[in-house]
DNA sequence: ATGTGTGAACTGGTTCACAGCC
DNA sequence: GGCTGTGAACCAGTTCACACAT
């Protein structure tokens, strides 16, 4: 079974480790936002940024930002702030973005095609190297330079092309099967857009994005605003 | 059913209130998943379901499910379980799905077009009645029976067509402007796909979906898995 | 016997407030 | 002065375990 991480190599090292082994999940969720804000700042020529300023642009509390950053071994200068460029590099390193991840998208309906062409992926360190579908009408089609292949070739491609993230954009009915294919081929990170819960073995990370769920949550707030008085429903 | 009609505050009322006024955010997030699982069950002919079973299909702890349900005034029968159909109806009522929400999508690039045609919206009680863009090359185009209009007509349409949810699928640069338009037109629920933090007044609910962020979170886990095992761990 | 409903314990996450360094 | 780093207080969310209804 998937060996549960056992990085015994650096246990004796006495230094304040830069290693970000087990960050709280809540912290990890916020890192990409920090990174994006920092990129915007450095692009604008900013060199140093205070936790107060950065937190404001990310919509979070400054104390939380500082705690998050200290948890990953990043450090600012007291009285000054953080070096924006260095901090961005550090966060990118913690997130493992230094070498591009190789992504396969399975299911090239409207959503899958949109994902395949989504500039935010390539812009932020993700190479979409594989597109797969079961529909002969789509197989062979070229999307921004990547040809759609038969899903039967998925396992081979995962091995040969070092794909390490699978994005499932199939209909619900096919999602679990595709997940099984990915897992069998050795993929341990899956992003699932199908509206269903996937069963995967331990050690495989699955994140689910259900577009309709987001609308339903908004619907709840909308519904309860219109019930009686208005409510401060500003959620994140 | 769902007598959630009264909008009056009920602090003095001694009865076990059916009111789902301020549900914990964590509970609200899970309701759509419960609803989806229940729909699947009723479609399969199931009449009664235990918290244990339902929780398993939703991937949550059964005690949490029971607590969630009791918090919205739903009730099962001790020793038996929950009536699947009645529970589904009740949750739908709490989420405000009894009358379809009217959705506008702004920005019809690849992602916006995919959203416009996403079957999960109409299937789950959302009417996409408005499509808007600023690009003359897209305005006028017909997407599954809905014509793309000039974003200049957005405010008018919001008022005339009772649009109450806005979905922003524009590039980052336009997102805040569109959000302002929506807010000015009276929309208080926004789903934002642009990778930026929107500034909105109190009382406006914004949910953000950043597709790249999800990949970055997966990247983190992937990165830290491979710190322990350096070869791609194709373990079965 | 079975499975809900819920107080109580627990875990994780956020905010506060201030000591310490620049 | 200004701002980071962090213990302590606080709060939300989750799990446990069991009384109680059917």
Coordinates of C-alpha atoms (C1' of nucleotides) in Angstrom, one line a residue, chain D residues 2-21:
Chain D
dG2 C1' 6.7 50.1 12.5
dC3 C1' 6.1 45.4 11.8
dT4 C1' 7.0 40.5 12.5
dG5 C1' 6.4 36.3 15.2
dT6 C1' 3.7 33.9 18.5
dG7 C1' 1.5 32.4 23.0
dA8 C1' -3.0 32.7 24.7
dA9 C1' -7.9 33.2 24.2
dC10 C1' -11.5 32.4 21.5
dC11 C1' -14.6 30.3 18.3
dA12 C1' -16.3 26.9 14.9
dG13 C1' -16.6 22.5 13.4
dT14 C1' -16.3 17.5 14.2
dT15 C1' -16.6 13.3 16.6
dC16 C1' -18.0 10.5 20.6
dA17 C1' -21.2 8.1 23.2
dC18 C1' -25.5 7.3 24.9
dA19 C1' -30.4 8.4 26.3
dC20 C1' -34.5 7.8 24.1
dA21 C1' -38.1 6.9 20.6

